[in-house]
């Protein structure tokens, strides 16, 4: 049985088949090569420049060159080439002569911009304007201008210097149109021009017109106005114009009645007159009304859409060139390594009487996934229990068995590669998946085992919990997350609240304070490092959340995206308190430090934000080195469905952060497990170093920003009642002794004072109130002992001396 199982393994397929597959795909494989794309794009750039300059030169020296070109057929190429006056020599003169004079005329000047736009989209993967709109414009005016100048040339008999402007195509068109229409050709040109303008500029009445797609794409780039789909826009263009009560919203395709949007299609209850015809249309009331719009007409109706990016209209997004390009090539796992690992896996399973019907390998940047299908009747638990035995046979760290693979019907064995690949930040940021992403808050997490970029939407998470031991990639992961967002969102659309108790990890982002950071009023630094200010900031965010919930309710919206879309369309009045609201992302780099020092004061606002803030566009990212239950409490975990873990020390830590084991078996340096719902995905996080982060921040910081950081609502901490009522000038005689007792034992309880100092309950209670007023113990926390705020007896003695000196001076 063992022998047959080994031979039946599908990994032992004939070796001659693999080269044949490569030969079949070799012929067209270069078309998918990014290097071919870049080379072709550079060629188009060069061709666009060549033709553009040649055409311009032809306008100046065309007549002089034309006689030389006609003689050239019978002359010497070298001698003729020396006499050519075109700036690009003989080749430029010939190209211009044929394309302009023989063929297209002045319309040839549309070709270089078209080549430039295509090249730009191929090389930089960015769309300057809509190619479809430009092609429509180009095709129409190539025909229209050629016919216009061709007819003028034809009628002039002595055309002079404008003969070449029409080109051969224009002259032939003029002959055809003259035969059919005569002078009516001018009428045809006028009518066709007006019809084109009506359709291209989407004119529905001669009193106003909307921007064409070419310009609207430029104007609303990066703003919420781009949220509508092409399908909705097309439906809007086909909608009739409603003159009095009804207005067609061309950007959204919605029917607007008295300023309120109706998402339903029109039916047959209302009659509208269009060009003398009566068309029946039913106006259905919007299912989701804006309370403000019910009170009367919208005073902002008819204004152009609001553009939140105009305050920083010249802002330029960071480019991929700011990131270092790694010289390391894709690490290829050798065939010998694959065969060796496969043989050891099969041998180990055979030794335990487990047969395999097939095995295949998928090579990733960090690990290789071996998927096996066991023979019928083999229990999955038997293979799962062999995790340590397989790790021993492979002499590898971080073996992980996935039994079964979700949705595949196989069992996965993840084996670390001997030579792992470093995933560079530039490779993932330049990927088409990220560049063309339409997610609201796109976040790069890493690469999967199949080498695909894994992109997530923070707005859908809606909050992220991160954990990982020191040096395993947690800080790098935070930097990648921040960089992902600033690469895609304009400063008007995104703000960060950064909390850094360690005081060193997030300080680089101080440079972008006036662009992307939010802070408390009168705060000295935008990056929050003081624990007291962290408490104030979290409570301030709760106030911001409540304010936003009120605005969402007043605007009749369920979430921030709907609200901002209405505001952009001028359906919400700023005079009634409405405003465009950016997403806010709270990042806490070390949660454990805050929980140890502040406990409930931190946990309560975090839990409230996590439970309610999703609809308001406030999202939380919490990171910690120690994912213990006293740091990641049940209240916090309940509202963080998205979890991300780098390598942790123990299986207990893995279960705390992921609710399952596996994180303790990761191999470090960005190797991570991402959990969202029931899915658990292994990823290799990209690496971004400090210099790259610094270059990104300096690029943004060098540009014009807002006058200050985004101001959060002011929050005033409430003073304790005991501090306002207790007179420290009239302290108990046992105050100093009680203070030393509390600090020595680090336990702020009344019962301790009673037992050790042999005092009654009432006197011990007064002492504990005086200790709280002096700042030695914290406030009352129910059945728990009060927190001791003074950790050192030396500091306590200094505090007691200051209190005694004040008492003496007062007396």
mmCIF file of N, CA, C and O in Angstrom, residues 738-739 741-742 749-759 763-765 767-768 771:
data_model
loop_
_atom_site.group_PDB
_atom_site.id
_atom_site.type_symbol
_atom_site.label_atom_id
_atom_site.label_comp_id
_atom_site.label_asym_id
_atom_site.label_seq_id
_atom_site.Cartn_x
_atom_site.Cartn_y
_atom_site.Cartn_z
ATOM 1 N N UNK A 738 0.381 56.838 56.424
ATOM 2 C CA UNK A 738 -0.535 56.130 55.535
ATOM 3 C C UNK A 738 -0.046 56.199 54.083
ATOM 4 O O UNK A 738 -0.142 55.214 53.334
ATOM 5 N N UNK A 739 0.504 57.356 53.690
ATOM 6 C CA UNK A 739 1.019 57.503 52.329
ATOM 7 C C UNK A 739 2.180 56.549 52.084
ATOM 8 O O UNK A 739 2.265 55.900 51.026
ATOM 9 N N UNK A 741 2.756 53.754 53.604
ATOM 10 C CA UNK A 741 2.216 52.394 53.605
ATOM 11 C C UNK A 741 1.622 52.037 52.234
ATOM 12 O O UNK A 741 1.874 50.954 51.685
ATOM 13 N N UNK A 742 0.859 52.976 51.697
ATOM 14 C CA UNK A 742 0.204 52.733 50.401
ATOM 15 C C UNK A 742 1.241 52.565 49.294
ATOM 16 O O UNK A 742 1.143 51.666 48.457
ATOM 17 N N UNK A 749 -6.045 50.791 49.145
ATOM 18 C CA UNK A 749 -7.324 50.336 49.720
ATOM 19 C C UNK A 749 -7.484 50.840 51.151
ATOM 20 O O UNK A 749 -6.516 50.969 51.910
ATOM 21 N N UNK A 750 -8.730 51.121 51.497
ATOM 22 C CA UNK A 750 -9.039 51.576 52.870
ATOM 23 C C UNK A 750 -8.773 50.471 53.883
ATOM 24 O O UNK A 750 -8.305 50.733 55.002
ATOM 25 N N UNK A 751 -9.073 49.234 53.505
ATOM 26 C CA UNK A 751 -8.899 48.109 54.430
ATOM 27 C C UNK A 751 -7.437 47.920 54.820
ATOM 28 O O UNK A 751 -7.130 47.534 55.950
ATOM 29 N N UNK A 752 -6.497 48.194 53.889
ATOM 30 C CA UNK A 752 -5.075 48.073 54.215
ATOM 31 C C UNK A 752 -4.687 49.073 55.300
ATOM 32 O O UNK A 752 -3.947 48.733 56.245
ATOM 33 N N UNK A 753 -5.184 50.313 55.182
ATOM 34 C CA UNK A 753 -4.885 51.334 56.201
ATOM 35 C C UNK A 753 -5.489 50.931 57.541
ATOM 36 O O UNK A 753 -4.862 51.102 58.602
ATOM 37 N N UNK A 754 -6.704 50.387 57.499
ATOM 38 C CA UNK A 754 -7.344 49.944 58.739
ATOM 39 C C UNK A 754 -6.518 48.882 59.456
ATOM 40 O O UNK A 754 -6.268 48.970 60.661
ATOM 41 N N UNK A 755 -6.082 47.880 58.703
ATOM 42 C CA UNK A 755 -5.379 46.751 59.316
ATOM 43 C C UNK A 755 -3.997 47.147 59.815
ATOM 44 O O UNK A 755 -3.616 46.825 60.944
ATOM 45 N N UNK A 756 -3.236 47.824 58.972
ATOM 46 C CA UNK A 756 -1.842 48.100 59.313
ATOM 47 C C UNK A 756 -1.693 49.214 60.353
ATOM 48 O O UNK A 756 -0.792 49.175 61.188
ATOM 49 N N UNK A 757 -2.569 50.226 60.270
ATOM 50 C CA UNK A 757 -2.442 51.356 61.203
ATOM 51 C C UNK A 757 -3.423 51.251 62.369
ATOM 52 O O UNK A 757 -3.459 52.149 63.217
ATOM 53 N N UNK A 758 -4.256 50.183 62.345
ATOM 54 C CA UNK A 758 -5.217 49.922 63.425
ATOM 55 C C UNK A 758 -6.125 51.124 63.651
ATOM 56 O O UNK A 758 -6.230 51.671 64.761
ATOM 57 N N UNK A 759 -6.768 51.550 62.570
ATOM 58 C CA UNK A 759 -7.670 52.694 62.616
ATOM 59 C C UNK A 759 -9.090 52.234 62.305
ATOM 60 O O UNK A 759 -9.317 51.168 61.734
ATOM 61 N N UNK A 763 -12.058 56.964 59.859
ATOM 62 C CA UNK A 763 -10.788 57.703 59.775
ATOM 63 C C UNK A 763 -9.960 57.217 58.571
ATOM 64 O O UNK A 763 -9.337 58.031 57.887
ATOM 65 N N UNK A 764 -9.974 55.914 58.335
ATOM 66 C CA UNK A 764 -9.254 55.370 57.183
ATOM 67 C C UNK A 764 -9.840 55.911 55.873
ATOM 68 O O UNK A 764 -9.119 56.192 54.912
ATOM 69 N N UNK A 765 -11.189 56.070 55.821
ATOM 70 C CA UNK A 765 -11.832 56.632 54.638
ATOM 71 C C UNK A 765 -11.417 58.070 54.407
ATOM 72 O O UNK A 765 -11.196 58.490 53.261
ATOM 73 N N UNK A 767 -8.609 59.419 55.341
ATOM 74 C CA UNK A 767 -7.215 59.386 54.900
ATOM 75 C C UNK A 767 -7.103 59.062 53.405
ATOM 76 O O UNK A 767 -6.312 59.675 52.687
ATOM 77 N N UNK A 768 -7.916 58.114 52.958
ATOM 78 C CA UNK A 768 -7.840 57.749 51.542
ATOM 79 C C UNK A 768 -8.323 58.890 50.661
ATOM 80 O O UNK A 768 -7.814 59.111 49.561
ATOM 81 N N UNK A 771 -5.436 61.294 50.488
ATOM 82 C CA UNK A 771 -4.407 60.758 49.595
ATOM 83 C C UNK A 771 -4.783 60.953 48.130
ATOM 84 O O UNK A 771 -3.924 61.211 47.284
#
